[in-house]
XYZ file of N, CA and C in Angstrom:
696
model
N 41.891 -205.892 -118.715
C 41.240 -206.676 -117.608
C 40.827 -207.668 -118.052
N 39.967 -208.440 -117.476
C 39.420 -209.819 -117.557
C 37.829 -209.667 -117.494
N 36.986 -209.914 -118.626
C 35.841 -209.626 -118.481
C 34.861 -210.607 -118.967
N 35.613 -212.144 -119.467
C 35.347 -213.349 -119.591
C 36.241 -214.449 -119.423
N 36.100 -215.548 -119.574
C 36.847 -216.683 -119.029
C 35.639 -218.157 -119.192
N 36.691 -218.830 -119.440
C 36.026 -220.139 -119.219
C 36.471 -221.692 -118.233
N 35.897 -222.444 -117.869
C 35.982 -223.686 -117.052
C 35.096 -224.810 -117.280
N 35.944 -225.747 -118.231
C 35.111 -226.843 -118.533
C 35.870 -227.654 -118.493
N 37.048 -228.188 -117.542
C 38.023 -229.172 -117.023
C 37.024 -229.818 -116.220
N 36.926 -231.391 -116.645
C 36.250 -232.150 -115.821
C 36.194 -231.512 -114.379
N 35.070 -231.970 -113.539
C 35.111 -231.389 -112.158
C 36.263 -232.740 -111.255
N 36.385 -233.418 -111.692
C 37.505 -234.593 -110.809
C 38.353 -233.921 -110.993
N 39.219 -233.651 -112.392
C 40.155 -232.724 -112.499
C 40.653 -231.338 -111.566
N 39.665 -230.899 -111.700
C 39.688 -229.685 -111.232
C 39.984 -229.582 -109.376
N 39.200 -230.843 -109.313
C 39.456 -230.899 -107.710
C 40.687 -231.304 -107.058
N 41.418 -232.334 -108.292
C 42.744 -232.520 -107.587
C 43.743 -232.080 -108.060
N 43.454 -230.721 -109.094
C 44.200 -229.923 -109.028
C 44.681 -229.070 -108.361
N 43.503 -228.579 -107.682
C 43.227 -227.443 -106.607
C 42.952 -228.174 -104.854
N 42.978 -229.338 -105.086
C 42.991 -230.111 -103.593
C 41.925 -229.767 -102.521
N 40.627 -229.597 -103.301
C 39.564 -229.138 -102.974
C 38.189 -229.824 -103.705
N 37.167 -229.482 -103.183
C 35.961 -230.318 -103.039
C 34.491 -229.597 -103.640
N 33.802 -229.599 -104.647
C 33.015 -228.663 -105.009
C 31.723 -228.765 -104.409
N 30.914 -227.789 -104.096
C 29.878 -227.748 -103.466
C 28.767 -227.680 -104.603
N 28.138 -228.823 -104.617
C 27.637 -229.063 -105.743
C 27.771 -229.739 -107.456
N 27.389 -229.814 -107.984
C 27.533 -230.139 -109.278
C 27.491 -229.192 -110.264
N 28.746 -229.297 -110.477
C 29.046 -227.736 -111.653
C 28.816 -227.974 -112.861
N 28.741 -226.994 -113.795
C 28.350 -227.006 -114.893
C 29.271 -226.770 -115.947
N 29.952 -227.205 -117.022
C 31.232 -226.466 -117.781
C 30.328 -224.787 -118.167
N 31.803 -223.860 -118.524
C 31.813 -222.807 -118.564
C 32.322 -222.370 -119.900
N 31.969 -221.955 -120.891
C 32.489 -221.581 -121.633
C 32.897 -220.124 -122.437
N 31.684 -219.336 -121.618
C 31.904 -218.274 -121.570
C 31.002 -217.531 -120.531
N 32.136 -217.564 -119.036
C 31.782 -217.055 -118.038
C 31.667 -215.813 -118.304
N 30.709 -215.065 -117.324
C 30.122 -213.496 -117.437
C 30.631 -212.870 -116.298
N 30.138 -211.265 -115.792
C 29.695 -210.673 -114.930
C 28.614 -211.414 -114.082
N 28.081 -211.390 -112.959
C 26.870 -211.349 -112.221
C 26.838 -212.824 -112.315
N 27.257 -213.923 -113.508
C 26.802 -215.425 -112.942
C 27.772 -215.432 -111.627
N 26.769 -216.800 -111.149
C 27.588 -217.671 -109.634
C 28.661 -218.480 -110.145
N 30.365 -217.943 -110.045
C 31.000 -219.091 -110.937
C 32.189 -220.072 -109.514
N 32.502 -220.602 -109.822
C 33.557 -221.662 -108.923
C 34.514 -220.550 -108.211
N 35.004 -220.667 -107.199
C 35.896 -219.716 -106.491
C 36.137 -220.441 -105.099
N 37.445 -220.564 -104.794
C 37.871 -221.342 -103.324
C 38.443 -219.899 -102.632
N 37.343 -219.616 -101.387
C 37.741 -218.479 -100.564
C 39.128 -218.567 -99.576
N 39.467 -217.679 -98.702
C 40.370 -218.275 -97.516
C 40.010 -218.527 -96.349
N 38.051 -218.092 -96.565
C 37.786 -219.107 -95.761
C 37.251 -220.649 -95.331
N 37.300 -221.109 -96.741
C 36.638 -222.372 -96.757
C 37.729 -222.933 -97.905
N 39.124 -223.134 -97.598
C 40.368 -223.865 -98.760
C 40.291 -224.758 -99.622
N 39.077 -225.595 -98.601
C 39.200 -227.187 -99.278
C 37.964 -227.175 -99.809
N 37.275 -226.062 -100.260
C 35.424 -225.599 -100.896
C 35.606 -225.162 -102.143
N 35.160 -225.467 -103.379
C 34.798 -224.641 -104.108
C 33.765 -224.420 -104.409
N 33.343 -223.330 -103.972
C 31.964 -222.549 -103.565
C 31.610 -221.834 -104.756
N 30.738 -221.136 -104.782
C 30.024 -220.485 -106.384
C 29.948 -218.795 -105.568
N 30.243 -218.284 -106.042
C 30.012 -216.512 -105.739
C 29.729 -215.591 -106.964
N 28.884 -214.727 -106.946
C 28.956 -214.097 -108.117
C 30.205 -213.215 -108.721
N 29.828 -213.002 -109.573
C 30.804 -212.511 -110.218
C 30.522 -210.749 -110.416
N 31.426 -209.644 -109.487
C 30.823 -208.635 -109.621
C 30.999 -207.926 -108.114
N 31.773 -207.515 -107.881
C 31.958 -207.172 -106.260
C 31.111 -206.502 -105.765
N 30.252 -206.978 -104.187
C 29.388 -205.810 -103.697
C 30.185 -205.585 -102.488
N 31.008 -204.359 -101.878
C 31.430 -204.224 -100.767
C 30.228 -204.773 -98.974
N 31.171 -205.070 -98.489
C 29.918 -205.193 -97.161
C 29.713 -204.182 -96.515
N 29.768 -202.939 -97.029
C 29.335 -201.838 -96.043
C 28.044 -200.989 -97.301
N 27.917 -201.531 -98.370
C 26.727 -201.117 -99.245
C 25.414 -201.188 -98.767
N 25.065 -200.180 -98.957
C 23.525 -200.144 -98.115
C 22.680 -200.868 -99.345
N 22.305 -200.239 -100.306
C 21.372 -200.778 -101.536
C 22.215 -201.451 -102.604
N 22.138 -202.891 -102.672
C 22.716 -203.267 -103.696
C 22.353 -203.061 -105.125
N 21.336 -202.555 -105.458
C 20.602 -202.130 -106.563
C 21.247 -200.677 -107.025
N 21.816 -199.934 -105.978
C 22.867 -198.956 -106.640
C 24.215 -199.162 -106.503
N 24.792 -200.243 -106.212
C 25.851 -200.454 -105.810
C 26.591 -200.474 -107.643
N 27.821 -199.831 -107.318
C 29.061 -200.259 -108.752
C 29.771 -201.797 -108.243
N 29.284 -202.638 -109.300
C 29.865 -203.775 -109.073
C 31.214 -204.053 -109.757
N 32.289 -203.768 -109.044
C 33.280 -203.715 -110.245
C 33.834 -205.529 -110.115
N 34.166 -205.553 -111.779
C 34.692 -207.289 -111.981
C 35.888 -207.164 -111.755
N 36.647 -206.156 -111.700
C 38.240 -206.295 -111.929
C 38.461 -204.897 -110.763
N 39.802 -205.825 -109.944
C 40.800 -204.444 -109.770
C 41.712 -204.298 -109.746
N 42.384 -203.164 -110.022
C 43.855 -202.822 -110.161
C 45.141 -203.459 -109.009
N 45.595 -204.281 -109.311
C 46.535 -204.954 -108.564
C 46.981 -203.424 -107.676
N 47.747 -202.809 -108.335
C 48.480 -201.426 -107.608
C 47.586 -200.781 -106.365
N 46.609 -200.385 -106.881
C 45.596 -199.826 -105.996
C 44.773 -201.073 -104.783
N 44.861 -202.232 -104.829
C 43.680 -202.808 -103.896
C 44.142 -202.433 -102.844
N 45.200 -202.116 -101.770
C 45.516 -202.045 -100.723
C 44.879 -200.837 -100.264
N 44.443 -199.840 -101.275
C 44.112 -198.553 -100.655
C 42.913 -197.866 -101.396
N 42.285 -198.614 -102.018
C 40.962 -197.880 -102.935
C 39.589 -198.836 -101.388
N 38.724 -198.274 -101.278
C 37.849 -198.399 -100.024
C 37.261 -199.816 -100.558
N 36.832 -199.993 -102.091
C 36.224 -200.879 -102.188
C 36.850 -202.214 -101.979
N 37.883 -202.330 -102.294
C 38.839 -203.112 -102.151
C 39.634 -203.497 -100.543
N 40.162 -202.247 -100.058
C 41.132 -202.644 -98.968
C 40.923 -203.715 -98.204
N 39.766 -203.785 -97.303
C 38.965 -204.878 -96.392
C 39.313 -206.220 -96.892
N 38.460 -205.844 -98.023
C 38.618 -207.583 -98.811
C 39.933 -207.965 -98.922
N 41.018 -206.861 -99.691
C 42.070 -207.578 -99.475
C 43.216 -207.922 -98.471
N 42.533 -207.373 -96.992
C 43.190 -207.662 -96.386
C 42.659 -208.879 -95.444
N 41.303 -209.346 -95.736
C 41.095 -210.295 -94.504
C 40.416 -211.090 -95.872
N 39.524 -211.142 -96.998
C 39.065 -212.021 -98.075
C 39.576 -212.213 -99.085
N 40.694 -212.794 -99.301
C 40.684 -213.007 -100.685
C 40.687 -214.669 -101.333
N 40.408 -214.917 -102.502
C 40.262 -215.785 -103.106
C 40.911 -216.600 -104.602
N 40.402 -217.525 -104.872
C 41.439 -218.165 -106.529
C 39.800 -218.353 -107.000
N 39.863 -217.922 -108.356
C 39.030 -217.688 -109.248
C 39.567 -218.776 -110.567
N 38.987 -219.691 -110.429
C 39.100 -221.177 -110.845
C 38.692 -220.734 -112.644
N 39.633 -221.340 -113.682
C 39.344 -221.148 -114.732
C 40.487 -222.221 -115.470
N 40.499 -222.292 -116.906
C 41.313 -222.497 -117.830
C 41.473 -221.713 -118.903
N 41.129 -220.717 -119.273
C 41.055 -219.843 -120.341
C 40.658 -218.658 -120.030
N 40.749 -217.782 -120.407
C 40.227 -216.251 -120.403
C 40.140 -215.735 -122.036
N 39.257 -214.662 -122.493
C 39.081 -214.278 -123.490
C 39.612 -212.431 -123.055
N 40.137 -212.014 -124.608
C 40.521 -210.630 -124.554
C 40.593 -210.388 -126.065
N 40.145 -209.033 -126.351
C 39.782 -208.463 -127.825
C 40.633 -207.700 -128.222
N 41.218 -207.811 -129.797
C 41.983 -207.230 -129.992
C 41.449 -206.306 -131.104
N 41.911 -204.733 -131.438
C 40.741 -204.506 -132.339
C 41.557 -204.613 -133.533
N 40.996 -204.514 -134.548
C 41.099 -204.943 -135.853
C 39.768 -204.374 -137.168
N 40.234 -203.503 -137.765
C 39.706 -203.352 -139.417
C 38.334 -202.505 -138.351
N 38.736 -202.023 -137.911
C 37.403 -200.975 -136.943
C 36.570 -201.801 -136.571
N 36.718 -203.208 -136.217
C 35.853 -203.794 -134.852
C 37.189 -204.350 -134.049
N 36.430 -205.567 -133.936
C 37.389 -206.547 -132.009
C 37.139 -207.957 -132.560
N 38.289 -208.638 -132.693
C 38.743 -209.587 -132.700
C 38.702 -210.183 -131.256
N 38.095 -211.676 -131.141
C 38.521 -211.983 -129.448
C 38.917 -213.122 -129.633
N 40.050 -213.560 -128.499
C 41.034 -214.215 -128.510
C 40.766 -215.206 -127.077
N 40.746 -216.426 -126.918
C 41.245 -217.227 -126.042
C 42.618 -217.421 -125.468
N 43.016 -217.134 -124.433
C 44.321 -217.042 -123.831
C 44.015 -218.712 -122.694
N 45.771 -219.268 -122.981
C 45.097 -219.921 -122.467
C 46.701 -220.496 -121.857
N 46.866 -221.369 -120.712
C 48.264 -222.020 -120.475
C 49.343 -222.654 -121.769
N 50.359 -222.608 -121.939
C 50.703 -223.650 -122.873
C 50.575 -225.404 -122.333
N 50.548 -225.707 -121.312
C 50.119 -226.480 -120.613
C 48.643 -227.238 -120.753
N 47.256 -226.025 -121.276
C 46.458 -226.407 -121.019
C 45.601 -226.740 -119.955
N 46.617 -226.843 -119.197
C 46.114 -226.485 -117.676
C 45.086 -226.008 -117.017
N 43.936 -226.213 -116.100
C 43.395 -225.209 -115.311
C 44.388 -224.394 -114.136
N 43.768 -223.346 -114.037
C 44.606 -222.150 -113.644
C 43.825 -221.113 -112.138
N 44.304 -220.725 -111.479
C 43.506 -219.818 -110.614
C 44.162 -218.339 -110.339
N 43.217 -217.560 -110.703
C 43.580 -215.807 -110.810
C 43.130 -215.645 -109.457
N 43.911 -214.824 -109.301
C 44.016 -213.700 -107.670
C 42.628 -213.078 -107.763
N 41.791 -213.104 -106.675
C 40.472 -212.310 -106.764
C 40.167 -211.968 -105.274
N 39.659 -211.387 -105.102
C 38.996 -210.486 -103.543
C 37.408 -211.015 -103.541
N 36.823 -211.660 -102.551
C 35.528 -212.144 -102.450
C 34.990 -210.980 -101.061
N 33.244 -211.020 -100.755
C 32.676 -210.199 -99.655
C 31.588 -210.882 -99.750
N 30.980 -210.699 -98.436
C 29.600 -211.158 -98.129
C 28.769 -210.342 -97.630
N 28.143 -209.568 -98.372
C 26.991 -208.917 -98.463
C 25.746 -209.237 -97.450
N 25.258 -208.619 -96.429
C 24.083 -208.764 -95.832
C 22.757 -208.040 -95.677
N 21.921 -208.370 -97.059
C 20.975 -207.065 -96.885
C 20.143 -206.522 -95.898
N 19.845 -205.160 -95.858
C 19.018 -204.963 -94.665
C 18.127 -205.695 -94.176
N 17.702 -206.190 -93.029
C 16.365 -206.091 -92.419
C 15.140 -205.204 -92.797
N 13.877 -205.753 -93.309
C 13.322 -205.209 -93.774
C 12.083 -205.182 -92.383
N 11.470 -204.252 -91.591
C 10.616 -203.865 -90.670
C 9.156 -203.940 -91.261
N 8.089 -204.934 -90.652
C 7.012 -204.942 -91.379
C 6.217 -205.177 -89.854
N 4.935 -204.841 -90.071
C 4.196 -205.551 -89.046
C 4.270 -204.395 -87.497
N 3.529 -204.628 -86.748
C 3.558 -203.828 -85.418
C 3.703 -205.122 -84.423
N 4.724 -204.764 -83.405
C 4.901 -205.316 -82.248
C 4.138 -204.879 -81.089
N 4.047 -205.705 -80.167
C 2.993 -205.376 -79.207
C 2.906 -204.054 -78.547
N 3.819 -203.323 -78.444
C 4.364 -202.072 -78.072
C 4.408 -200.845 -79.175
N 3.881 -201.812 -80.633
C 3.747 -200.558 -81.556
C 5.074 -200.540 -82.400
N 6.177 -201.259 -82.223
C 7.374 -201.215 -82.720
C 7.335 -202.349 -83.943
N 7.997 -201.368 -85.026
C 8.077 -202.604 -86.082
C 9.144 -203.487 -85.996
N 8.398 -204.715 -86.159
C 9.681 -206.039 -86.280
C 10.394 -206.785 -86.982
N 11.617 -207.334 -87.284
C 12.285 -207.690 -88.134
C 11.481 -208.928 -89.281
N 11.310 -208.870 -90.292
C 10.914 -210.135 -91.290
C 11.949 -210.807 -91.179
N 12.938 -211.081 -90.260
C 13.948 -212.300 -91.011
C 14.705 -211.604 -91.561
N 15.687 -212.355 -91.612
C 16.985 -212.017 -91.904
C 17.400 -212.586 -93.744
N 17.352 -211.885 -94.502
C 17.893 -212.547 -96.066
C 19.102 -213.264 -96.047
N 19.080 -214.112 -97.032
C 20.639 -214.733 -97.144
C 21.558 -213.783 -97.446
N 22.931 -213.665 -97.042
C 23.788 -213.021 -97.385
C 24.150 -213.424 -99.197
N 24.510 -212.727 -99.552
C 25.123 -212.656 -101.301
C 26.831 -212.131 -100.630
N 27.579 -213.392 -101.731
C 28.882 -213.779 -101.522
C 28.974 -213.186 -103.198
N 30.133 -212.561 -103.256
C 30.700 -211.760 -104.865
C 32.056 -211.814 -104.556
N 32.469 -211.477 -105.429
C 34.213 -211.649 -105.726
C 34.636 -210.544 -107.465
N 35.917 -210.317 -107.242
C 36.518 -209.808 -108.299
C 37.709 -209.963 -108.577
N 38.335 -210.029 -110.105
C 39.674 -210.537 -110.252
C 40.568 -209.576 -110.062
N 41.386 -210.129 -109.636
C 42.935 -208.516 -109.398
C 43.184 -208.915 -111.023
N 43.958 -207.407 -111.296
C 44.556 -207.201 -113.004
C 45.834 -206.818 -112.370
N 46.673 -206.671 -113.518
C 48.474 -206.466 -113.486
C 48.619 -205.865 -114.829
N 49.945 -205.713 -114.670
C 50.200 -205.346 -116.317
C 50.638 -206.574 -117.175
N 50.881 -206.845 -118.289
C 50.435 -207.888 -119.402
C 51.717 -208.399 -119.130
N 51.640 -209.685 -119.767
C 52.798 -210.162 -120.023
C 52.868 -210.244 -121.415
N 54.088 -210.677 -122.350
C 54.146 -210.473 -123.561
C 52.615 -210.914 -124.683
N 52.449 -212.123 -124.127
C 51.329 -212.374 -124.895
C 50.274 -212.063 -125.288
N 49.963 -211.697 -123.854
C 48.263 -210.875 -123.729
C 48.724 -209.239 -123.898
N 49.821 -209.014 -123.792
C 50.032 -207.421 -124.280
C 49.861 -207.159 -125.741
N 49.820 -208.093 -126.918
C 49.659 -208.004 -127.914
C 47.995 -207.731 -127.974
N 47.128 -207.874 -127.142
C 45.779 -207.811 -127.142
C 45.339 -206.907 -126.184
N 45.790 -206.264 -125.006
C 45.215 -205.746 -123.994
C 46.113 -205.038 -123.132
N 46.111 -204.173 -122.425
C 47.238 -203.487 -121.890
C 47.129 -203.540 -120.133
N 45.911 -204.858 -119.897
C 46.039 -205.254 -118.674
C 45.833 -206.653 -119.211
N 46.110 -207.737 -117.684
C 45.704 -208.968 -117.573
C 45.051 -209.399 -116.286
N 44.383 -210.640 -116.424
C 44.425 -210.964 -114.942
C 45.544 -211.494 -114.156
N 45.151 -211.639 -113.042
C 46.949 -211.742 -112.426
C 46.526 -213.526 -112.204
N 47.324 -214.080 -113.235
C 47.569 -215.908 -112.808
C 48.286 -215.736 -111.955
N 48.240 -217.121 -110.843
C 48.975 -217.512 -109.789
C 49.939 -218.420 -110.290
N 51.050 -218.412 -109.769
C 51.864 -219.782 -110.196
C 51.145 -220.808 -109.154
N 51.296 -221.959 -109.505
C 50.198 -223.038 -108.741
C 51.214 -223.111 -107.470
N 52.200 -223.059 -106.942
C 52.605 -222.902 -105.726
C 52.540 -221.544 -104.889
N 51.848 -220.683 -105.715
C 51.914 -219.394 -105.192
C 50.409 -219.261 -104.468
N 49.895 -220.301 -104.801
C 47.916 -219.907 -104.718
C 47.649 -220.095 -103.152
N 48.193 -220.682 -102.492
C 48.086 -220.775 -101.127
C 48.407 -219.694 -100.193
N 49.854 -218.991 -100.826
C 50.247 -218.243 -100.203
C 49.002 -216.798 -100.297
N 48.673 -216.994 -101.600
C 47.415 -215.900 -101.840
C 46.612 -215.552 -100.576
N 45.870 -217.145 -100.771
C 45.184 -216.928 -99.834
C 45.152 -217.164 -98.062
N 46.625 -217.250 -97.905
C 47.236 -216.862 -96.636
C 47.425 -215.750 -96.118
N 47.930 -214.927 -96.570
C 48.960 -213.556 -96.493
C 48.832 -212.403 -97.485
N 48.070 -212.934 -98.729
C 48.116 -211.436 -99.559
C 49.134 -211.140 -99.986
N 50.570 -211.454 -100.308
C 51.552 -211.282 -100.725
C 51.663 -210.264 -101.803
N 51.678 -209.189 -101.868
C 51.386 -208.282 -102.828
C 52.640 -208.635 -103.990
N 53.578 -209.223 -103.740
C 54.783 -209.366 -104.596
C 54.335 -210.408 -106.008
N 52.939 -211.309 -105.238
C 52.573 -212.624 -105.934
C 51.607 -211.603 -107.417
N 51.240 -210.052 -107.276
C 50.466 -209.628 -108.067
C 51.098 -209.317 -109.128
N 51.579 -209.805 -110.278
C 52.338 -209.940 -111.234
C 52.021 -210.393 -112.484
N 52.802 -210.141 -113.313
C 52.490 -211.320 -114.710
C 52.930 -212.533 -114.904
N 51.755 -212.975 -115.192
C 52.464 -214.543 -115.384
C 53.245 -214.669 -116.487
N 54.515 -215.628 -116.632
C 55.768 -215.993 -117.307
C 54.689 -215.968 -118.681
N 55.528 -215.855 -119.833
C 55.136 -216.239 -120.780
C 54.689 -216.890 -121.463
N 54.440 -217.977 -120.849
C 53.991 -219.491 -121.007
C 52.446 -219.662 -121.611
N 52.071 -218.601 -122.209
C 50.767 -218.777 -122.463
C 50.582 -218.654 -123.952
N 49.509 -219.126 -124.169
C 48.881 -219.094 -126.095
C 47.820 -218.697 -125.949
N 47.428 -217.576 -126.961
C 46.274 -217.310 -127.482
C 45.668 -217.341 -128.583
N 45.075 -217.521 -129.226
C 44.180 -217.834 -130.676
C 43.073 -217.355 -130.752
N 42.596 -217.043 -131.723
C 41.325 -216.140 -132.527
C 40.261 -217.088 -132.376
N 38.860 -216.825 -131.716
C 37.654 -217.558 -131.682
C 36.731 -216.844 -132.259
N 35.488 -217.358 -131.882
C 34.263 -216.735 -132.812
C 33.889 -215.418 -132.469
N 33.638 -214.629 -133.110
C 32.699 -213.324 -132.052
C 31.779 -213.571 -131.854
N 30.637 -215.021 -131.512
C 29.810 -215.595 -130.865
C 29.820 -215.098 -129.221
N 31.263 -215.293 -129.361
C 31.565 -215.032 -127.817
C 31.104 -213.546 -127.021
N 30.845 -212.655 -127.907
C 31.056 -211.238 -127.199
C 29.198 -211.423 -126.678
N 28.572 -212.151 -127.172
C 27.291 -212.205 -126.658
C 27.065 -213.400 -125.205
N 27.309 -212.823 -124.150
C 27.095 -213.436 -122.874
C 26.237 -214.944 -123.027
N 25.359 -214.719 -123.499
C 24.168 -215.511 -123.087
C 24.605 -216.791 -124.291
N 25.652 -216.637 -125.315
C 26.422 -218.029 -126.161
C 27.272 -218.314 -125.048
N 27.311 -220.393 -124.480
C 27.467 -220.977 -123.823
C 27.373 -222.075 -124.211
N 28.807 -222.226 -125.249
C 28.723 -223.786 -125.913
C 30.150 -224.016 -125.987
N 30.656 -225.186 -126.392
C 31.969 -225.656 -126.464
C 32.722 -225.110 -127.986
N 31.027 -224.326 -129.323
C 31.868 -224.020 -129.954
C 32.559 -222.439 -130.027
N 32.675 -222.137 -128.648
C 33.224 -220.695 -128.721
C 34.783 -220.763 -128.614
N 35.453 -222.092 -127.785
C 36.547 -222.066 -128.011
C 37.083 -222.990 -129.073
N 36.596 -222.976 -129.895
C 37.357 -223.556 -130.931
C 38.038 -222.287 -131.798
N 39.469 -222.906 -132.568
C 40.154 -221.997 -132.822
C 39.402 -221.398 -134.828
N 39.238 -220.243 -134.930
C 39.171 -219.837 -136.404
C 39.915 -218.944 -136.998
N 39.904 -218.665 -137.961
C 40.968 -217.548 -138.694
C 40.147 -216.105 -137.930
N 41.097 -215.388 -138.056
C 41.203 -213.861 -137.359
C 40.682 -213.043 -138.726
N 40.079 -212.226 -138.073
C 39.135 -211.393 -139.354
C 40.624 -210.654 -140.152
N 40.130 -210.942 -141.278
C 40.999 -210.028 -142.114
C 40.990 -208.380 -142.197
């Protein structure tokens, strides 16, 4: 799975790498976590880097507070599961990152590792996105005693990250990994969602141990990405 990641590459470098411009001024993320608003490129606006909430709310959900908000979607079932199939067909995205975290069981505990490309360059993970419209609230009485809408609330845009079987590097840490797209495949994913792209990234990755402080999503500072000695 992918439950935490990083993106602290300078914004200008990210814009150049992905050929898209930020909406607003992003801040560096050393511990991006579910429920946060994070940089994403959608197939609706491929020249813009927008921010969406991590944790998908399907458009057909009635009550956001009761919704199951998956942060990951298995590549093997995105075309079939009700929560994902419409987004897979119509609303795909690139989730921007320069590393992600996985945990390895060790001596009764778990050691976090940060995984990056060997090149150290930022990359895109395959994602799905949704736009959920909150239901209108009926307040007051109209001229004929009818309830009237009190205006529409703003839609909520959310995303999930697609996962697949791990490559050899990530397989040492976890039995799943995010679908990291090859650079030449990123626009193909946005344009047509070719299922052939949902495969493990080559073993051109590096994993190194980091502080257990990353376990707490409220921690978000540069020291989190520094290499440490793995727990003995």
